[in-house]
Every structure is written in C-alpha cells, then in structure tokens.
XYZ file of C-alpha atoms in Angstrom:
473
model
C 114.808 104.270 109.050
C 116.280 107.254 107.081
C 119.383 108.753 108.418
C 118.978 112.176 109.641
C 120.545 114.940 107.744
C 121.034 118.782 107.559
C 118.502 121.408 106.623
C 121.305 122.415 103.881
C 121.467 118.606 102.658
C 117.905 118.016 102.689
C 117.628 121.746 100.341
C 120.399 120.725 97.861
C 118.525 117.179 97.523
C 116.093 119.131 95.657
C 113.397 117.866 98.073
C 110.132 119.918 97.292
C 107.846 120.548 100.481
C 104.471 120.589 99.490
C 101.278 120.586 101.996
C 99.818 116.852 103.428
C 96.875 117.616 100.678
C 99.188 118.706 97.568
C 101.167 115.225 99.124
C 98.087 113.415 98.621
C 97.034 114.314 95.631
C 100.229 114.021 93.397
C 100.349 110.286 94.598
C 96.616 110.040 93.863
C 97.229 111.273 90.410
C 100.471 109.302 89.928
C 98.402 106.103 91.262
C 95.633 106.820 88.424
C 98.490 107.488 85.431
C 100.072 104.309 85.920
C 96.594 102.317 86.623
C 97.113 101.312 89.811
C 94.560 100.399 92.319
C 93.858 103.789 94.704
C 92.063 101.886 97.844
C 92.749 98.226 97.718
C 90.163 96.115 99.391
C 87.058 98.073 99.311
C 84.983 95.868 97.369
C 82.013 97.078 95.670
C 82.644 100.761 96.014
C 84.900 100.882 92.697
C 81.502 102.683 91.305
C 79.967 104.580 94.165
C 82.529 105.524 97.030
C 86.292 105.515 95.838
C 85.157 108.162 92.799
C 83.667 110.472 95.358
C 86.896 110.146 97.645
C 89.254 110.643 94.661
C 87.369 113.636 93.533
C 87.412 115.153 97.484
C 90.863 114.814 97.317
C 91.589 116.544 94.094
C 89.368 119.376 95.315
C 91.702 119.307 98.699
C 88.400 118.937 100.955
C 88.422 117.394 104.507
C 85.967 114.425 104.046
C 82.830 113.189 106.337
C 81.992 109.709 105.496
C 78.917 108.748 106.263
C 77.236 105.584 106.833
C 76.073 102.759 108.966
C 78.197 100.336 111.194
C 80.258 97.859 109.326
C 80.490 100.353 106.068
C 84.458 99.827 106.078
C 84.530 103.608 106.934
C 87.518 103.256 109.239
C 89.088 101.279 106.520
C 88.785 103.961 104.021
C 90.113 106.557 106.161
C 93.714 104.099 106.938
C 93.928 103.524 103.325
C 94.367 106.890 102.593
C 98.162 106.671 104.679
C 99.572 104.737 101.226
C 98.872 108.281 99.454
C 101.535 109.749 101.750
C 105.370 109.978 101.068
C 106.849 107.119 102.587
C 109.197 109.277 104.227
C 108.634 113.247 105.789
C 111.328 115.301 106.733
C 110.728 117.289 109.899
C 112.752 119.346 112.688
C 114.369 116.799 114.544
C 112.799 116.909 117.991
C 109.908 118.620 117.070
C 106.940 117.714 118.656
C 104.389 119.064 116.442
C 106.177 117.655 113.103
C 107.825 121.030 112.028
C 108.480 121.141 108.254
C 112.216 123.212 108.433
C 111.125 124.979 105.303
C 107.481 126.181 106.790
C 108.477 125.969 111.427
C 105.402 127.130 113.068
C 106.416 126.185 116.801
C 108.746 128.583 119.114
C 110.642 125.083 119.572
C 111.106 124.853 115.933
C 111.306 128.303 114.751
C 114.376 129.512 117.885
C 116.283 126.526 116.411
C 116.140 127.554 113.045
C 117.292 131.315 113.452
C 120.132 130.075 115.776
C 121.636 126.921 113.428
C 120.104 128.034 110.638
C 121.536 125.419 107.302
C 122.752 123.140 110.188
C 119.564 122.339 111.647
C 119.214 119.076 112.331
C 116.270 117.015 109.995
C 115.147 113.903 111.070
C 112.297 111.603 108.777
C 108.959 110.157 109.695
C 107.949 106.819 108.091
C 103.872 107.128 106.589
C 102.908 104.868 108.828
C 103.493 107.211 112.009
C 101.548 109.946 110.130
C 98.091 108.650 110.653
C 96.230 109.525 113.981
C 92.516 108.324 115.242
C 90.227 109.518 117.747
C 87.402 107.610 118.848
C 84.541 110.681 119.669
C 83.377 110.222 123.363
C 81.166 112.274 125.628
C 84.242 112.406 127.724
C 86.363 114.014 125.362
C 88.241 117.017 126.499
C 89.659 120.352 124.597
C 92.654 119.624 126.603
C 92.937 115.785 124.729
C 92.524 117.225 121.125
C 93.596 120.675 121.509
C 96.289 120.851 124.560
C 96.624 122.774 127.994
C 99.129 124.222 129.703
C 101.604 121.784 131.851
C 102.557 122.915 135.366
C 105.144 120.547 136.145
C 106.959 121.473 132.014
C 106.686 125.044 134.056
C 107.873 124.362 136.837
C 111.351 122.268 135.645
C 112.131 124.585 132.711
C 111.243 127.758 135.612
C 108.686 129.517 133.179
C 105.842 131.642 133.726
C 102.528 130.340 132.600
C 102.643 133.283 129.902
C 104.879 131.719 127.902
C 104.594 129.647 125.134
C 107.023 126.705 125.656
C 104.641 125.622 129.063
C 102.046 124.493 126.457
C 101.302 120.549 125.884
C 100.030 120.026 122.683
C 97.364 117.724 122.288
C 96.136 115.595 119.513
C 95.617 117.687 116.770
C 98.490 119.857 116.859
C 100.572 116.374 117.076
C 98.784 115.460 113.877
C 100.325 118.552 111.982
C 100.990 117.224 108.300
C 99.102 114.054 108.960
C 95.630 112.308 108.438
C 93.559 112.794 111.599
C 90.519 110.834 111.787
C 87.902 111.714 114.094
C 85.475 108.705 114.625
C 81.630 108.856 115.405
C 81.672 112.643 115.091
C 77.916 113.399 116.572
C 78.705 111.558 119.793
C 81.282 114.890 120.384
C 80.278 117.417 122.562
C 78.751 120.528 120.771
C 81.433 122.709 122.736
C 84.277 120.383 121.355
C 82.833 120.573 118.052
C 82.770 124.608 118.647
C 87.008 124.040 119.203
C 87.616 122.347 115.667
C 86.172 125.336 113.907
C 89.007 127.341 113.185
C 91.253 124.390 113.180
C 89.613 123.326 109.747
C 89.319 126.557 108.226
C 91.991 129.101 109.909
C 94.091 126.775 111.594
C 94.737 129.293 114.676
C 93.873 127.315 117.952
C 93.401 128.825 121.335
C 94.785 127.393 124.531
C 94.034 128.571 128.089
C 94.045 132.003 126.803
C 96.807 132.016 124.312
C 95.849 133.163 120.703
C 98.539 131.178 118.751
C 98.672 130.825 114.694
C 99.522 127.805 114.170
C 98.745 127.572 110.369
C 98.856 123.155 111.213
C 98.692 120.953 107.908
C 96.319 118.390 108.394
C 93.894 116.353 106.479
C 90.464 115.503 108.452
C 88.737 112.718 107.607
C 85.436 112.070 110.248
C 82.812 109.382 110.460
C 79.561 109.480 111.278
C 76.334 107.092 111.391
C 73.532 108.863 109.983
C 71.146 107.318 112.909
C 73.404 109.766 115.470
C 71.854 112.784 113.780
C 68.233 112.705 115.473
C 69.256 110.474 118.346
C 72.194 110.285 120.565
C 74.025 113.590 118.889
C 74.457 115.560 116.116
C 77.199 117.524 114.166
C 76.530 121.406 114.559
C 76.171 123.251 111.585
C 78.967 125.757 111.345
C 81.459 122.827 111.500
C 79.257 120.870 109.273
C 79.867 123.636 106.254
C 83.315 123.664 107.059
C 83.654 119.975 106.012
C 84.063 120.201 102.059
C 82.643 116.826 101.015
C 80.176 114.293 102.827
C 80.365 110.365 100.907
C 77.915 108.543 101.924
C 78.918 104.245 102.119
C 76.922 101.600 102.017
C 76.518 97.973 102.225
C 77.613 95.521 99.111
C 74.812 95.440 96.868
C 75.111 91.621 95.449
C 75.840 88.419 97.402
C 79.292 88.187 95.405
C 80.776 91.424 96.900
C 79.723 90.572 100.154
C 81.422 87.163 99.503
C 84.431 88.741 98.819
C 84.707 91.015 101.626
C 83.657 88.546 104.182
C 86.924 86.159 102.670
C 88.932 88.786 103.028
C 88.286 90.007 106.363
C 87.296 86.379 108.328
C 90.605 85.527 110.272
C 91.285 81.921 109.196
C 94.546 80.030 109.601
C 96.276 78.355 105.952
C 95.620 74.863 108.270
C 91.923 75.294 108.913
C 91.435 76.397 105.189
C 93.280 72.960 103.658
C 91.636 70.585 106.566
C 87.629 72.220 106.316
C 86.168 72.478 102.734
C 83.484 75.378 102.484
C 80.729 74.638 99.659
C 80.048 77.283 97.352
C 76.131 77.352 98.410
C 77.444 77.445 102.192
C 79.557 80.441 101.596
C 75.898 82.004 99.258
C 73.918 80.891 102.084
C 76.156 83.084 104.561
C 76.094 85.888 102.791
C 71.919 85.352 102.369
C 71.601 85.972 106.051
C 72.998 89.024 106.646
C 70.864 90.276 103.240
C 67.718 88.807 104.924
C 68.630 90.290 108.770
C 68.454 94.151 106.264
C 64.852 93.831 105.196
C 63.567 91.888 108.399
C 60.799 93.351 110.151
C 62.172 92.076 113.352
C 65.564 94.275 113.006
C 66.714 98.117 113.246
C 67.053 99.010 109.659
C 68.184 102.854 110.768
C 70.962 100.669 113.333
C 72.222 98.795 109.963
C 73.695 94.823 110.032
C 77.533 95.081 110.078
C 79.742 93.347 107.458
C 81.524 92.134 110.895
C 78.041 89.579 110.792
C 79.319 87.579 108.079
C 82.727 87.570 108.948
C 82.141 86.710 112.286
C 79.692 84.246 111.072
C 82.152 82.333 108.845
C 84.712 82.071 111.788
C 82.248 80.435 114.027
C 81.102 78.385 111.434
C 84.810 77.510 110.185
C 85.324 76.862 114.137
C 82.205 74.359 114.053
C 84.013 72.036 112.005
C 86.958 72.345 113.456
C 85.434 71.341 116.559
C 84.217 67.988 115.124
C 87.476 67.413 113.602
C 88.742 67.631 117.004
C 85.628 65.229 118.438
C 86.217 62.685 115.518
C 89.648 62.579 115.074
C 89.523 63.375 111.189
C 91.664 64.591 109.474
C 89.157 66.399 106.508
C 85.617 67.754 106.655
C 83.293 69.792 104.541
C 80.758 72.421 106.423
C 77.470 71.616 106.337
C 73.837 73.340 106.746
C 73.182 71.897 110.299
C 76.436 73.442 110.877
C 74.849 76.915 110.770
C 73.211 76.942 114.106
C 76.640 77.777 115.066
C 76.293 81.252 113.781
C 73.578 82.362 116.107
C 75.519 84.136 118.316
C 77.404 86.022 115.620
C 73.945 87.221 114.510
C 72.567 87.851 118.073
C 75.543 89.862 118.946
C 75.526 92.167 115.625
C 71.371 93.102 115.352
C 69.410 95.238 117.064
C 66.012 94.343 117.682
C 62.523 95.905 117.429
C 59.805 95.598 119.534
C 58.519 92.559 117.510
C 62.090 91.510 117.991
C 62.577 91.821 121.130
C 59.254 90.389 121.788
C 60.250 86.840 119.692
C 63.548 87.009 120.873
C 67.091 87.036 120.430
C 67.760 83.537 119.360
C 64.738 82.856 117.225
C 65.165 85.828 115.720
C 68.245 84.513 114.652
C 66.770 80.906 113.469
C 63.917 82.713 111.760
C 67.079 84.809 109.638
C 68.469 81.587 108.769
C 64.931 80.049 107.270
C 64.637 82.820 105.400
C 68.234 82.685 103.946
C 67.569 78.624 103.451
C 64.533 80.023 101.503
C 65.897 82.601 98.997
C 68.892 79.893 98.055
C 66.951 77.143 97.915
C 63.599 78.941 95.161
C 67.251 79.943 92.930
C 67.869 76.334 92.425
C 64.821 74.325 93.289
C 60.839 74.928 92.462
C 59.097 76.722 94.831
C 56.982 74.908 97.326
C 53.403 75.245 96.916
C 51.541 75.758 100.391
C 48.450 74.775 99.062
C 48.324 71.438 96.879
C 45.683 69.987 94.904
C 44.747 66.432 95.893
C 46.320 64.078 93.541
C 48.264 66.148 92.207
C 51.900 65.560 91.956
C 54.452 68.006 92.640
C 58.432 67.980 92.623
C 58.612 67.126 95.967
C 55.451 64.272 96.476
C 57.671 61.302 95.930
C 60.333 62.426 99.148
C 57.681 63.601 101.166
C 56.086 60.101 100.699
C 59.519 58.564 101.496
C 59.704 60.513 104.783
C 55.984 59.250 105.324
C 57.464 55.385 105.885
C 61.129 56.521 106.896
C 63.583 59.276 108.844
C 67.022 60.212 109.074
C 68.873 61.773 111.822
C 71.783 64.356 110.800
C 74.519 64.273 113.252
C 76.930 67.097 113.932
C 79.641 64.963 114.522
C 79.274 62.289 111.882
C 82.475 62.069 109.196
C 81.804 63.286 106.164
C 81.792 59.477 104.899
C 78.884 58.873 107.484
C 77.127 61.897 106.672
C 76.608 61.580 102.960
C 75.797 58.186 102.964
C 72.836 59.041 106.037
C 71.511 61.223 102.488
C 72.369 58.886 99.891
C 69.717 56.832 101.715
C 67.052 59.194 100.290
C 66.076 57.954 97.088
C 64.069 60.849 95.916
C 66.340 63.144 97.380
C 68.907 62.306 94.826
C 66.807 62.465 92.245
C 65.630 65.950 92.315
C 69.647 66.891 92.964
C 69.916 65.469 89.728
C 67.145 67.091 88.121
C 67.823 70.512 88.737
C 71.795 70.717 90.503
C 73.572 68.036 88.429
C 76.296 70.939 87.186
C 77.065 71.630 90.813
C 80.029 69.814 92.365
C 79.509 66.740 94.920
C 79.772 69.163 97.635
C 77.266 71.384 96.426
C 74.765 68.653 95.794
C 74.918 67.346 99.241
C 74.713 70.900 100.969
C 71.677 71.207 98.328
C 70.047 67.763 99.220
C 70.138 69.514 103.177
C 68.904 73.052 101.850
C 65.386 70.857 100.232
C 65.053 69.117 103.582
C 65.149 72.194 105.737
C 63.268 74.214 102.907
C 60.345 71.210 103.384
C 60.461 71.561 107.068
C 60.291 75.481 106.772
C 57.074 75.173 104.417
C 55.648 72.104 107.232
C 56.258 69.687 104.890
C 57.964 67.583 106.943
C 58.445 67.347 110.705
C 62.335 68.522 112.170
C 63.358 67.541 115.919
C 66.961 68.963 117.555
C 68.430 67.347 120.015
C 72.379 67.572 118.836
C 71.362 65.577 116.158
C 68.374 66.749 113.425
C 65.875 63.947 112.878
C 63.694 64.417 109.694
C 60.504 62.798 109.410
C-alpha cells in the first residue's frame, strides 16, 4: 500500500496523468523495447492473436475478441491489468476513481475547489483496476449504468434532482480501468442501446439526468461467434463503435496444446514426483480433443474447450493416484487403460449432434479415444491393413498368431512391476517395439506395446473384454 499524499505532493512528484489507454500503451511499448514478453501464457498466439491485440492497443481501440469456448479469451482480457501502472493516484474517497488533475464527479470536483493543493490523494494497486461482467438476460441498466438511491436521499435529506442521490453502477466504478464485458450477444439489445455513448461520448444518462461524465475506460468484450445467429446478437451501432474485432482460436499443433494443457491442469508438486506421465500419454491426450474437432458426432459451431484436456489430465492424473491409494505404492506410471477415466471430462465438455446424441454420450466418448489411439499409433507403427492377402505376412501376423493360442488381462490396479511384466509376456509384442520405437524411453515403449493392442482390437484384429480388468485375446 502507498501512503496517501497531497494533490500539491503528488504535482511536485512530477507525476504525469495520462488516460488508462495512453497508460497502456507506454507500458506496451516499454515491454516491446526491452524484449519482454507482452501476454505471458498464451501459447500459440505469438503469430496470430497477441500482434492483433498489440496493434489495437497502439491504435487506442476498445477490443471484441472473438472466438469459441475455451479460446483463453478471458485470459487475454486479465493479462492486459500488467500493462497498467502498478499504482493510480485518485481522490481519496472517490467512488468513481477521480483523477485530481481531470475530477468529473460533484463528490470529487466540490472537494477540489474547497481544499484545493490539500486535497487528499489516495493510490489504487493494478490489481483493483480490472472489472468483469458476465452478460445475462437479466442484466439491468441500473447494474452497469446506476439508478438513483432513495434511502442515500433520504439520510443526506436531498431531492431526487440532485446529483449526489445517484448510485453509480458498474461502469462508472470502472472509470480509468479495464472493463470486460463477457458473452456480449447474450445482452439485451436495450442494454446494448445504453453502452453506446459510453464508448464513444462517454455521457451516460440516469433516470433522467443528462450527466458528462467524460469516464476513462478501456472495453474489452467477448463473444462466441455461434451467439450471432442463435441465442443473441451484438446490434450494429455498438458493433462499429468497437474499433478492433481479433478473432482466437484453438492451438494448431499437438505441442501447443501440450503446453497449455501443463500449464493450466491443477496438479500438486506430490502427485507430479509419485505418477510418471509418458510422453505418448500426454500426445495421446492432446489427440482427443483434436479428434472430438473434426468428429461428425460433435458441434463444430459449439467448439471443444481447452478446459477438455486439462480436465482430462486431472482425472487421468487422479486415476493413478487412486491405485496408488488401492495398492499401497509408492510410484506409478499412467497407462492407456487408464484413459477410460477421461470420459466424463469429454462427456461434460462436447455437444452432441443428432448422430451424437443418437450413439450416445459415453460411446461417443470411447469412439474419440479409438480414434486418438489411431492417429498416434499410424505415426509410429504401420498401418493395419483391413483386408489381407492369404499367406501373406504382415507386421502384425506373428502377435496376432500369439493371441490365437494365448491372452492377457490388463489390470487397473496392477503395480507397475506387475503390469509390464503381464506385456513382457508377449513375445512379438516386443519385437515390433523394437523394430520401429527402440529410441523411445522404457515408458514410452510399454504405453506403445498397449497403443498396438488397442489399435488391433480397433481394426478387429483381436477380441477386447472390460470388466475392471481388459482381457486381450
């Protein structure tokens, strides 16, 4: 906390006030000069998104971001607070955060003229300058805008005519702040009507009182480009008063999405050194929610969330925990059977189709998985012919002949010692591991000698039961 001071102190510092989007931009620019990172943590937008936003804010535009669910739009808009001042100076008490050099409230403005150099300045820290509004139908002027207060009349004995009766709402408590205004279209289109001269005038109007209140603040709204045609949309006039429109998107390669998933799943230091996550797993993950995009059975217009993935690898992460628990171990390693786990992180993330809805939920779900197991297993393995010539051999004749004479059951709870050597008992197994994954490392093989078994059973190769255990035969 910053001591407060006098207006006169706070002048002779040689303090410069400047306006929340000159703020923002002189740290912006400072940021790029000394090569610092601008918006830490938004992986695979260092090419697409973060040069649009840097260029918005040079042109001092309020910004619509648009994009599907789980486009870390939120997350752009609260990374913007680190291009604020860390502290602001405003007229202490004010509720509206009065700058003493530019007062636009009576409050603010009587208590200048009377003290004058001795006005009182307190600070405000960054972090209370950022304010969010989730848009719902029930959304009043009165919540963003303000009203008048009959009981504030009736203790201070003042007629409804005058100004200090007024409760300020949202917005003008946002004055030289970032406002963010989620899911814009689901906003009524006589709300909408109420931010108009806000954004371009900055006069509001409430219950009858033409104020100009020139307020300082930088917009930032998000929208999902579904809402347009179907639950809302964002009238025109306010549209054109919004100076740039980004659109997001989802991580184009499986390594972003790798990286964004670790840095978002919430997983303890003691879970991380006790459960050991195969590279392939952490691929195969990331394969799922690319798959669940292009399936036939899912909303493309609804998008897949990054919150699948990272939802995904705390359920799986909890999977193993859970047979540490059961087995008393002290060490474990995930495995593929542990991925029927994640079904109900995918269940609760996707919307369905009719097709979907008509295979359901859950298999849905299973069917997302085989085609993940798929894609990871044709980038290491040979693709599995469906139709074979007879006597011909192919990779995969001498294990499927194995499996003709033998089985294995794959139990969730079996230690890692247990497990492996249940696969070590696969003779040909091992050998095509060595043939084509012998530069992967001993965890990788093993999670690959699962991915050929369930990429057989996929292709009806060879027969898979569940019953807590998975028997392959």
């Amino acid at each position: 906390m910053k001591k407060d001071i006098t207006f006169k102190e706070l002048k002779d510092s040689g303090f410069e006030d400047k306006t929340i989007s000159q703020e923002i931009q002189a740290n912006l620019i400072a940021r790029i000069k000394a090569k610092e990172p601008v918006f830490e943590g938004l992986w695979g937008y260092e090419d697409t998104v973060v040069p649009q936003l840097k260029k918005a804010i040079l042109a001092g535009h309020h910004i619509n971001l648009l994009g599907l669910r789980g486009q870390a739009k939120t997350k752009i808009a609260r990374s913007m607070v680190n291009l604020l001042d860390e502290y602001m100076p405003i007229v202490k008490g004010s509720e509206i955060n009065d700058s003493p050099f530019h007062p636009i409230s009576k409050y603010a403005r009587d208590l200048i003229a009377e003290k004058g150099d001795e006005t009182m300045v307190s600070w405000v820290h960054r972090s209370n300058r950022f304010f969010e509004k989730l848009a719902t139908p029930d959304v009043n002027v009165a919540d963003l805008i303000g009203d008048i207060d009959p009981i504030k009349a009736a203790t201070l004995k003042l007629p409804y005519s005058d100004e200090r009766v007024l409760h300020y709402g949202m917005i003008p408590r946002a004055n030289r702040s970032i406002f963010v205004l989620n899911e814009l279209p689901d906003l009524q289109a006589r709300i909408q009507v109420s931010l108009f001269n806000i954004l371009q005038e900055g006069d509001i109007q409430i219950r009858g009182f033409q104020l100009r209140m020139p307020l300082d603040i930088q917009f930032v709204f998000t929208a999902n480009p579904e809402d347009y045609t179907n639950r809302g949309s964002i009238v025109t006039p306010l549209k054109d008063r919004i100076g740039s429109q980004i659109f997001t998107h989802y991580p184009k390669t499986i390594e972003l999405a790798r990286q964004i998933t670790e840095q978002e799943a919430h997983i303890s230091a003691e879970d991380k050194n006790a459960i050991q996550i195969p590279e392939l797993a952490k691929d195969l993950l990331e394969e799922v929610a690319f798959s669940a995009r292009d399936s036939e059975y899912v909303d493309a217009k609804s998008g897949v969330s990054a919150r699948l993935t990272i939802s995904a690898m705390e359920n799986l992460m909890a999977a193993a925990k859970l047979r540490l628990i059961e087995s008393d171990a002290e060490f474990t390693t995930i495995r593929l059977v542990d991925f029927m786990s994640i079904i109900p992180s995918i269940t609760g993330k996707i919307e369905l189709v009719y097709e979907g809805e008509q295979e359901g939920a859950d298999e849905v779900a299973k069917i997302l998985i085989d085609k993940a197991v798929v894609t990871l297993f044709e980038r290491i393995f040979p693709r599995i012919t469906k139709l074979e010539k007879e006597g011909r051999k192919t990779p995969y004749t001498d294990l499927t002949r194995w499996f003709n004479a033998n089985s294995i059951e794959l139990n969730f709870t079996d230690s890692d010692k247990e497990f492996y050597a249940n696969l070590d008992r696969v003779t040909p197994l091992n050998e095509l591991v060595e043939e084509y994954a012998s530069e992967l490392s001993s965890e990788d093989q093993y999670f690959c000698k699962e991915l050929i078994l369930w990429a057989l059973t996929i292709s009806k190769k060879l027969d898979k039961s569940e019953n807590n255990t998975y028997s392959f035969n």
